[in-house]
Amino acid sequence: MSVIQVDNVSKQYRLGMIGVSTLREDLQRWWHRARNDAEPWKLGDKIRPGNGNGDRIWALRGVDFSVEAGEVVGLVGQNGAGKSTLLKILSRITIPTTGRIELHGRVGSLLEVGTGFHPELTGRENVFLNGAILGMTKAEIQRKFDDIVEFSGVERFMDTPVKRYSSGMRVRLAFAIAAHLEPEILLVDEVLAVGDAAFQKRCLGKLDEVSKEGRTVIFVSHHMSAIASLCKRAILLKDGQVIMDGPAAETIDRYLSSNPSSGPRYGEVRFSSEAKSGPFQLLAVRTRSRDGEIRSDFRSQEPVVVELEFRLPLPLPFLKIGFELHALTGGLVFQTFHNDREELLTGSGQGETQVLQATIPADLLNGGIYHINPCVTIHGRGWLVRDLEGPAINVVYDVPNPDYVVLGRPGEIAPLLTWQVVPAPA
């Protein structure tokens, strides 16, 4: 039985058409629109651009899918693809421009950090307030209060106003409330965007537990390892349209292959003049696939090629060029230098652009995001390059057993070691 049915749903927004607060301002806006006047609208102390033509954008266009009871479905896509808009429609926060949806069962949603929290109220008071907003009765909240507090991990701060909470503490408490609502349908948007690694695993474990209880989950995340291990099915959105709806592994492959790395922190980082002066001039750090493609998304079963581009205006004896790999939690995974095994530099002349490559082997990294930070030193004399942020990589862990764990295996790395049976000692 389908508990969620989405039929030809589209959502349109008009740019520059901002609602105002008084009848007089509404009439002024109508008059400017009738005259096709492009003068700005003044709303409070902010100037909002008016547009007599009312530019339109389609956040969603012709979306169709259904979800059966007990399914865990991932929603993937780039920023702006329409994922959050779709969840807001399913949560009945907004209505579609065209099409219709059918929901069978109570819906619980966690769409934004701390939605429904009052900053002046304590954590304890906000549990009751937020629970009531999500549809829980007072008796139900009281019965589950201890479990909510224990799961959130903020017991010491339950009588502290929420305005003094960090964003991580807010999302821990908000997720704990939503997870204990026991809805038939749970909508979760980017719960992994905030919070430490331990709590992220706890959240995913709770979602896995919820799904095994027969409840339906729609899960939005840019964390492909979480999608791969938690969801058997995934839907790929692009420009508000469904591009693919199928097995999670195949949908992730389609997403990664159609999503070239972009942005200042992913794929390639080129450095400013500060890193190009002095005896060592660092030009860029980039990550490539084994085929030479510059990208940031990798599977754990494929190697990652790290490339450092630089110039040496003068000869530097005892020079060590390398990088550090840091986990998302900030922990150092390893440090490596180009001459760990032997002296190696390319190029023949001073001042020429040179490139060094190092390969992180396949089946070494666990699922997650890692930062590659360059480091260059003259042995025994100090650092030439340090504390620069290089590119980041997103590793999707290839789970050997789909029924195994949520984010791969414990630890920052997950090497596949060779095991063998040997004779017992005599």
Short mmCIF file of C-alpha atoms in Angstrom, two decimals:
data_model
loop_
_atom_site.label_atom_id
_atom_site.label_comp_id
_atom_site.label_asym_id
_atom_site.label_seq_id
_atom_site.Cartn_x
_atom_site.Cartn_y
_atom_site.Cartn_z
CA MET A 1 0.00 0.00 0.00
CA SER A 2 1.31 3.46 -0.93
CA VAL A 3 1.48 5.77 2.09
CA ILE A 4 2.83 8.64 -0.03
CA GLN A 5 1.51 9.37 -3.50
CA VAL A 6 2.88 12.35 -5.46
CA ASP A 7 1.16 13.05 -8.78
CA ASN A 8 2.52 15.64 -11.24
CA VAL A 9 3.53 18.06 -8.49
CA SER A 10 5.01 21.40 -9.53
CA LYS A 11 5.89 24.44 -7.45
CA GLN A 12 6.40 27.92 -8.85
CA TYR A 13 7.76 30.99 -7.08
CA ARG A 14 7.76 34.61 -8.22
CA LEU A 15 10.96 36.55 -7.64
CA GLY A 16 10.67 40.03 -6.16
CA MET A 17 7.04 39.59 -5.08
CA ILE A 18 7.35 39.94 -1.33
CA GLY A 19 4.23 40.04 0.83
CA VAL A 20 3.83 43.24 2.87
CA SER A 21 2.16 43.84 6.18
CA THR A 22 -0.54 46.49 5.68
CA LEU A 23 -3.43 47.15 3.29
CA ARG A 24 -1.86 50.46 2.28
CA GLU A 25 1.40 48.74 1.30
CA ASP A 26 -0.49 46.04 -0.60
CA LEU A 27 -2.38 48.72 -2.55
CA GLN A 28 0.87 50.53 -3.29
CA ARG A 29 2.37 47.32 -4.57
CA TRP A 30 -0.71 46.67 -6.75
CA TRP A 31 -0.48 50.21 -8.18
CA HIS A 32 3.21 49.81 -9.08
CA ARG A 33 2.49 46.44 -10.68
CA ALA A 34 -0.36 47.95 -12.75
CA ARG A 35 2.05 50.65 -13.99
CA ASN A 36 4.80 48.11 -14.58
CA ASP A 37 6.95 50.23 -12.26
CA ALA A 38 10.25 48.69 -11.24
CA GLU A 39 10.68 50.90 -8.17
CA PRO A 40 11.79 48.94 -5.07
CA TRP A 41 9.32 48.00 -2.35
CA LYS A 42 10.24 49.11 1.12
CA LEU A 43 9.51 46.50 3.76
CA GLY A 44 10.49 47.64 7.26
CA ASP A 45 14.12 48.72 7.05
CA LYS A 46 14.90 46.46 4.08
CA ILE A 47 14.62 47.33 0.41
CA ARG A 48 13.15 44.47 -1.59
CA PRO A 49 13.42 44.60 -5.38
CA GLY A 50 10.05 44.73 -7.06
CA ASN A 51 9.52 43.37 -10.53
CA GLY A 52 6.44 44.30 -12.44
CA ASN A 53 6.88 41.33 -14.73
CA GLY A 54 7.12 38.95 -11.76
CA ASP A 55 10.02 36.69 -12.75
CA ARG A 56 9.03 33.09 -12.17
CA ILE A 57 11.10 30.06 -11.25
CA TRP A 58 9.97 26.46 -11.03
CA ALA A 59 11.35 24.80 -7.92
CA LEU A 60 9.60 21.56 -8.89
CA ARG A 61 8.22 20.46 -12.24
CA GLY A 62 6.05 17.41 -12.85
CA VAL A 63 7.30 15.28 -9.96
CA ASP A 64 5.73 11.80 -9.77
CA PHE A 65 6.50 8.97 -7.36
CA SER A 66 4.96 6.79 -4.69
CA VAL A 67 6.37 5.31 -1.49
CA GLU A 68 5.20 2.08 0.10
CA ALA A 69 4.79 1.54 3.82
CA GLY A 70 8.09 0.77 5.53
CA GLU A 71 10.28 2.05 2.69
CA VAL A 72 13.31 4.25 3.37
CA VAL A 73 13.81 6.50 0.35
CA GLY A 74 16.74 8.85 -0.15
CA LEU A 75 16.44 12.17 -1.98
CA VAL A 76 19.68 13.26 -3.62
CA GLY A 77 20.66 16.15 -5.85
CA GLN A 78 22.69 19.33 -5.92
CA ASN A 79 21.75 22.42 -3.94
CA GLY A 80 18.74 24.02 -5.58
CA ALA A 81 17.48 20.77 -7.10
CA GLY A 82 14.17 21.04 -5.20
CA LYS A 83 14.68 18.52 -2.38
CA SER A 84 13.73 20.83 0.49
CA THR A 85 10.80 22.28 -1.45
CA LEU A 86 9.44 18.77 -1.98
CA LEU A 87 9.73 17.96 1.73
CA LYS A 88 7.95 21.22 2.64
CA ILE A 89 5.07 20.23 0.36
CA LEU A 90 4.93 16.76 1.91
CA SER A 91 4.99 18.39 5.37
CA ARG A 92 2.08 20.65 4.30
CA ILE A 93 4.13 23.77 5.05
CA THR A 94 3.47 24.97 1.52
CA ILE A 95 1.10 23.85 -1.22
CA PRO A 96 1.98 22.80 -4.76
CA THR A 97 1.21 25.09 -7.68
CA THR A 98 -0.10 22.09 -9.65
CA GLY A 99 -0.61 18.42 -8.91
CA ARG A 100 -1.63 16.66 -5.73
CA ILE A 101 -0.23 14.56 -2.91
CA GLU A 102 -1.80 11.86 -0.75
CA LEU A 103 -0.45 11.00 2.70
CA HIS A 104 -1.78 8.10 4.76
CA GLY A 105 -0.62 8.38 8.36
CA ARG A 106 0.80 10.87 10.83
CA VAL A 107 3.74 12.86 9.46
CA GLY A 108 6.75 13.92 11.52
CA SER A 109 9.38 16.16 10.00
CA LEU A 110 12.79 17.59 10.82
CA LEU A 111 13.42 20.13 8.09
CA GLU A 112 15.46 22.86 9.77
CA VAL A 113 17.57 23.05 12.89
CA GLY A 114 15.47 24.08 15.86
CA THR A 115 12.25 24.72 13.95
CA GLY A 116 9.54 25.41 16.52
CA PHE A 117 12.00 26.19 19.33
CA HIS A 118 11.54 29.38 21.34
CA PRO A 119 14.95 30.83 22.23
CA GLU A 120 13.83 32.23 25.59
CA LEU A 121 12.41 28.91 26.81
CA THR A 122 14.54 26.19 28.36
CA GLY A 123 15.30 22.92 26.66
CA ARG A 124 12.77 21.19 28.93
CA GLU A 125 10.02 23.65 27.99
CA ASN A 126 10.90 23.42 24.31
CA VAL A 127 10.55 19.64 24.36
CA PHE A 128 6.88 20.09 25.28
CA LEU A 129 6.42 23.02 22.88
CA ASN A 130 8.10 21.32 19.92
CA GLY A 131 6.42 18.00 20.67
CA ALA A 132 3.02 19.71 20.66
CA ILE A 133 3.82 21.39 17.33
CA LEU A 134 4.71 17.98 15.89
CA GLY A 135 1.38 16.56 17.07
CA MET A 136 2.30 14.79 20.31
CA THR A 137 -0.06 14.96 23.29
CA LYS A 138 1.22 16.14 26.67
CA ALA A 139 0.83 12.63 28.12
CA GLU A 140 2.80 11.19 25.18
CA ILE A 141 5.60 13.71 25.67
CA GLN A 142 5.77 13.02 29.41
CA ARG A 143 5.95 9.29 28.77
CA LYS A 144 8.84 9.69 26.32
CA PHE A 145 10.57 12.65 27.98
CA ASP A 146 13.39 10.66 29.62
CA ASP A 147 14.12 8.78 26.37
CA ILE A 148 14.20 12.05 24.41
CA VAL A 149 16.61 13.67 26.87
CA GLU A 150 18.85 10.60 27.04
CA PHE A 151 19.04 10.32 23.25
CA SER A 152 19.81 14.03 22.77
CA GLY A 153 22.79 13.93 25.13
CA VAL A 154 22.10 17.42 26.51
CA GLU A 155 20.81 16.37 29.94
CA ARG A 156 22.94 18.94 31.78
CA PHE A 157 21.43 21.82 29.82
CA MET A 158 17.72 20.98 29.88
CA ASP A 159 17.00 23.91 32.22
CA THR A 160 19.12 26.36 30.17
CA PRO A 161 17.44 28.69 27.65
CA VAL A 162 17.78 27.37 24.11
CA LYS A 163 19.25 30.70 22.95
CA ARG A 164 22.45 29.64 24.71
CA TYR A 165 22.59 26.30 22.86
CA SER A 166 25.03 25.74 20.02
CA SER A 167 23.59 24.75 16.63
CA GLY A 168 24.75 21.20 17.30
CA MET A 169 22.90 21.05 20.62
CA ARG A 170 19.74 22.37 18.97
CA VAL A 171 19.76 19.76 16.24
CA ARG A 172 20.44 16.99 18.76
CA LEU A 173 17.38 17.98 20.78
CA ALA A 174 15.23 18.61 17.70
CA PHE A 175 16.09 15.24 16.18
CA ALA A 176 15.50 13.46 19.49
CA ILE A 177 11.97 14.89 19.65
CA ALA A 178 11.16 14.08 16.02
CA ALA A 179 12.61 10.56 16.31
CA HIS A 180 10.41 9.76 19.32
CA LEU A 181 7.24 11.09 17.74
CA GLU A 182 6.60 7.63 16.27
CA PRO A 183 4.93 8.91 13.10
CA GLU A 184 3.95 6.62 10.27
CA ILE A 185 5.93 8.93 7.93
CA LEU A 186 9.19 10.66 8.93
CA LEU A 187 10.72 13.39 6.74
CA VAL A 188 14.33 14.29 7.51
CA ASP A 189 16.31 17.03 5.74
CA GLU A 190 20.09 17.20 6.22
CA VAL A 191 20.20 15.99 9.81
CA LEU A 192 23.89 15.20 9.23
CA ALA A 193 24.75 18.79 8.36
CA VAL A 194 25.20 19.66 12.04
CA GLY A 195 26.49 17.61 14.93
CA ASP A 196 29.57 15.56 15.69
CA ALA A 197 30.40 12.22 14.09
CA ALA A 198 29.19 10.19 17.07
CA PHE A 199 25.78 11.86 17.03
CA GLN A 200 25.52 11.48 13.26
CA LYS A 201 25.96 7.74 13.62
CA ARG A 202 23.41 7.72 16.42
CA CYS A 203 20.90 9.56 14.22
CA LEU A 204 21.40 7.14 11.37
CA GLY A 205 21.09 4.21 13.71
CA LYS A 206 17.78 5.61 14.97
CA LEU A 207 16.54 6.07 11.39
CA ASP A 208 17.51 2.47 10.66
CA GLU A 209 15.61 1.37 13.77
CA VAL A 210 12.58 3.42 12.72
CA SER A 211 12.56 1.82 9.28
CA LYS A 212 12.75 -1.68 10.74
CA GLU A 213 9.66 -0.88 12.81
CA GLY A 214 7.75 -0.57 9.53
CA ARG A 215 7.58 3.22 9.39
CA THR A 216 8.27 5.17 6.20
CA VAL A 217 11.25 7.52 5.96
CA ILE A 218 12.18 10.07 3.30
CA PHE A 219 15.76 11.11 3.92
CA VAL A 220 17.59 14.05 2.30
CA SER A 221 21.36 14.18 2.64
CA HIS A 222 24.52 15.10 0.76
CA HIS A 223 26.24 12.32 2.73
CA MET A 224 26.25 9.61 0.07
CA SER A 225 27.54 6.93 2.43
CA ALA A 226 24.50 7.43 4.64
CA ILE A 227 22.14 7.24 1.66
CA ALA A 228 23.88 4.12 0.34
CA SER A 229 23.70 2.17 3.57
CA LEU A 230 20.37 3.40 4.96
CA CYS A 231 18.22 3.47 1.81
CA LYS A 232 17.48 0.67 -0.62
CA ARG A 233 15.90 3.19 -3.00
CA ALA A 234 16.83 6.75 -3.94
CA ILE A 235 15.35 9.50 -6.09
CA LEU A 236 17.64 11.90 -7.97
CA LEU A 237 16.33 15.44 -8.52
CA LYS A 238 17.82 17.95 -10.92
CA ASP A 239 16.35 21.38 -11.68
CA GLY A 240 13.13 20.37 -9.94
CA GLN A 241 12.60 17.20 -11.99
CA VAL A 242 13.01 13.51 -11.22
CA ILE A 243 16.01 12.30 -13.21
CA MET A 244 16.17 8.79 -11.75
CA ASP A 245 14.19 6.67 -9.32
CA GLY A 246 15.72 3.31 -8.54
CA PRO A 247 18.07 1.29 -6.35
CA ALA A 248 20.14 3.53 -4.09
CA ALA A 249 23.53 2.33 -5.37
CA GLU A 250 22.63 2.93 -9.01
CA THR A 251 21.09 6.34 -8.26
CA ILE A 252 24.20 7.41 -6.33
CA ASP A 253 26.41 6.32 -9.24
CA ARG A 254 24.27 8.40 -11.59
CA TYR A 255 24.43 11.39 -9.23
CA LEU A 256 28.21 11.20 -8.80
CA SER A 257 28.85 10.76 -12.52
CA SER A 258 26.56 13.67 -13.45
CA ASN A 259 27.79 15.99 -10.71
CA PRO A 260 31.21 17.37 -11.67
CA SER A 261 33.04 18.77 -8.70
CA SER A 262 32.88 22.53 -8.35
CA GLY A 263 33.48 25.22 -5.81
CA PRO A 264 36.59 26.51 -4.07
CA ARG A 265 36.97 23.59 -1.68
CA TYR A 266 36.31 20.59 -3.90
CA GLY A 267 38.24 19.01 -6.74
CA GLU A 268 40.86 21.73 -7.08
CA VAL A 269 42.08 24.63 -4.96
CA ARG A 270 44.31 27.26 -6.54
CA PHE A 271 46.22 29.44 -4.13
CA SER A 272 46.59 33.22 -3.96
CA SER A 273 49.79 35.25 -4.17
CA GLU A 274 50.57 34.64 -0.48
CA ALA A 275 51.36 31.00 -1.27
CA LYS A 276 53.25 31.92 -4.46
CA SER A 277 56.00 34.01 -2.84
CA GLY A 278 59.18 32.92 -1.12
CA PRO A 279 61.51 30.00 -1.79
CA PHE A 280 58.61 27.61 -2.46
CA GLN A 281 55.59 28.71 -4.50
CA LEU A 282 52.50 26.50 -4.13
CA LEU A 283 50.15 26.96 -7.10
CA ALA A 284 47.39 24.38 -6.63
CA VAL A 285 46.27 21.14 -5.00
CA ARG A 286 43.76 18.92 -6.78
CA THR A 287 42.27 15.44 -6.60
CA ARG A 288 41.83 13.17 -9.61
CA SER A 289 40.32 9.80 -10.38
CA ARG A 290 42.50 7.02 -11.75
CA ASP A 291 41.44 8.16 -15.25
CA GLY A 292 42.75 11.68 -14.63
CA GLU A 293 39.38 13.40 -14.09
CA ILE A 294 39.42 16.21 -11.53
CA ARG A 295 36.65 15.46 -9.02
CA SER A 296 35.89 15.18 -5.31
CA ASP A 297 33.44 12.26 -5.08
CA PHE A 298 34.97 8.82 -4.76
CA ARG A 299 33.96 5.32 -3.78
CA SER A 300 36.02 3.56 -1.15
CA GLN A 301 36.94 0.88 -3.72
CA GLU A 302 38.73 3.35 -6.01
CA PRO A 303 42.04 5.17 -5.46
CA VAL A 304 42.33 8.94 -4.98
CA VAL A 305 45.15 10.71 -6.82
CA VAL A 306 46.37 13.83 -5.00
CA GLU A 307 48.30 16.33 -7.12
CA LEU A 308 50.44 19.26 -5.93
CA GLU A 309 51.50 21.93 -8.44
CA PHE A 310 54.37 24.29 -7.48
CA ARG A 311 57.45 26.27 -8.50
CA LEU A 312 60.95 26.36 -6.99
CA PRO A 313 62.69 29.68 -7.73
CA LEU A 314 65.84 28.45 -5.94
CA PRO A 315 67.26 25.03 -5.14
CA LEU A 316 66.20 23.88 -1.68
CA PRO A 317 68.11 20.98 -0.14
CA PHE A 318 66.28 18.75 2.34
CA LEU A 319 62.92 19.93 0.96
CA LYS A 320 59.92 17.81 1.94
CA ILE A 321 56.63 18.29 -0.01
CA GLY A 322 53.49 16.53 1.14
CA PHE A 323 50.01 16.76 2.55
CA GLU A 324 47.94 15.79 5.56
CA LEU A 325 44.62 14.01 5.36
CA HIS A 326 42.15 15.18 8.01
CA ALA A 327 38.78 13.63 8.83
CA LEU A 328 35.67 15.79 9.05
CA THR A 329 35.96 15.63 12.85
CA GLY A 330 39.34 17.35 12.59
CA GLY A 331 41.44 14.32 13.46
CA LEU A 332 44.63 13.67 11.50
CA VAL A 333 44.36 10.44 9.51
CA PHE A 334 47.90 10.48 8.13
CA GLN A 335 50.74 12.70 6.91
CA THR A 336 52.89 11.91 3.89
CA PHE A 337 55.87 13.49 2.07
CA HIS A 338 57.24 13.02 -1.43
CA ASN A 339 60.57 11.65 -0.21
CA ASP A 340 59.31 9.23 2.44
CA ARG A 341 60.86 6.44 0.36
CA GLU A 342 63.33 8.22 -1.90
CA GLU A 343 64.29 11.66 -3.16
CA LEU A 344 61.91 12.56 -5.99
CA LEU A 345 61.31 15.83 -7.84
CA THR A 346 60.17 16.41 -11.40
CA GLY A 347 61.31 19.14 -13.77
CA SER A 348 64.83 20.22 -14.66
CA GLY A 349 65.02 23.99 -14.19
CA GLN A 350 64.49 26.31 -11.29
CA GLY A 351 61.33 28.38 -11.56
CA GLU A 352 59.55 25.87 -13.80
CA THR A 353 56.11 24.59 -12.86
CA GLN A 354 56.37 21.12 -11.40
CA VAL A 355 53.75 18.58 -10.38
CA LEU A 356 53.93 15.79 -7.81
CA GLN A 357 51.33 13.05 -7.53
CA ALA A 358 50.55 10.66 -4.69
CA THR A 359 47.88 7.97 -4.71
CA ILE A 360 45.71 7.09 -1.73
CA PRO A 361 45.03 3.38 -2.34
CA ALA A 362 41.60 1.88 -2.78
CA ASP A 363 39.91 0.14 0.17
CA LEU A 364 41.66 2.35 2.71
CA LEU A 365 39.29 5.20 3.57
CA ASN A 366 36.01 4.85 5.41
CA GLY A 367 32.92 6.66 4.22
CA GLY A 368 32.87 10.40 4.95
CA ILE A 369 34.40 13.74 4.06
CA TYR A 370 38.16 14.27 4.27
CA HIS A 371 40.26 17.43 3.89
CA ILE A 372 43.60 17.42 2.07
CA ASN A 373 45.88 20.13 3.43
CA PRO A 374 49.32 20.71 1.85
CA CYS A 375 52.42 20.89 4.03
CA VAL A 376 55.95 21.73 2.91
CA THR A 377 59.02 21.89 5.12
CA ILE A 378 62.80 22.03 5.01
CA HIS A 379 63.92 19.22 7.24
CA GLY A 380 65.14 20.56 10.58
CA ARG A 381 64.48 24.23 9.70
CA GLY A 382 60.70 24.73 9.87
CA TRP A 383 57.61 24.94 7.68
CA LEU A 384 57.34 26.71 4.34
CA VAL A 385 53.67 25.84 3.80
CA ARG A 386 51.36 25.05 6.69
CA ASP A 387 47.73 25.66 7.72
CA LEU A 388 46.46 26.08 4.15
CA GLU A 389 43.16 24.41 3.32
CA GLY A 390 43.29 22.23 0.26
CA PRO A 391 40.43 20.39 -1.47
CA ALA A 392 37.99 18.07 0.26
CA ILE A 393 36.86 14.64 -0.92
CA ASN A 394 33.60 12.82 -0.25
CA VAL A 395 34.11 9.06 0.04
CA VAL A 396 31.15 6.70 -0.34
CA TYR A 397 31.81 3.48 1.51
CA ASP A 398 31.03 0.34 -0.47
CA VAL A 399 29.30 -1.76 2.17
CA PRO A 400 30.18 -5.47 1.66
CA ASN A 401 27.01 -6.53 3.46
CA PRO A 402 23.92 -4.27 3.02
CA ASP A 403 22.58 -5.42 6.38
CA TYR A 404 25.78 -4.46 8.17
CA VAL A 405 26.46 -0.96 9.49
CA VAL A 406 25.31 2.53 8.67
CA LEU A 407 28.41 4.54 7.78
CA GLY A 408 30.87 1.76 7.01
CA ARG A 409 33.05 0.59 9.87
CA PRO A 410 34.23 2.32 13.04
CA GLY A 411 37.31 4.49 12.69
CA GLU A 412 38.59 7.01 10.17
CA ILE A 413 39.99 4.38 7.82
CA ALA A 414 38.62 0.98 6.86
CA PRO A 415 41.42 -1.06 5.24
CA LEU A 416 40.64 -4.52 3.86
CA LEU A 417 43.48 -6.59 5.28
CA THR A 418 44.57 -10.01 4.05
CA TRP A 419 43.74 -12.82 6.48
CA GLN A 420 44.82 -16.44 6.29
CA VAL A 421 44.67 -19.59 8.35
CA VAL A 422 48.09 -20.86 9.53
CA PRO A 423 49.00 -23.99 11.48
CA ALA A 424 48.75 -23.71 15.22
CA PRO A 425 52.07 -23.75 17.07
CA ALA A 426 53.14 -27.19 18.20
#
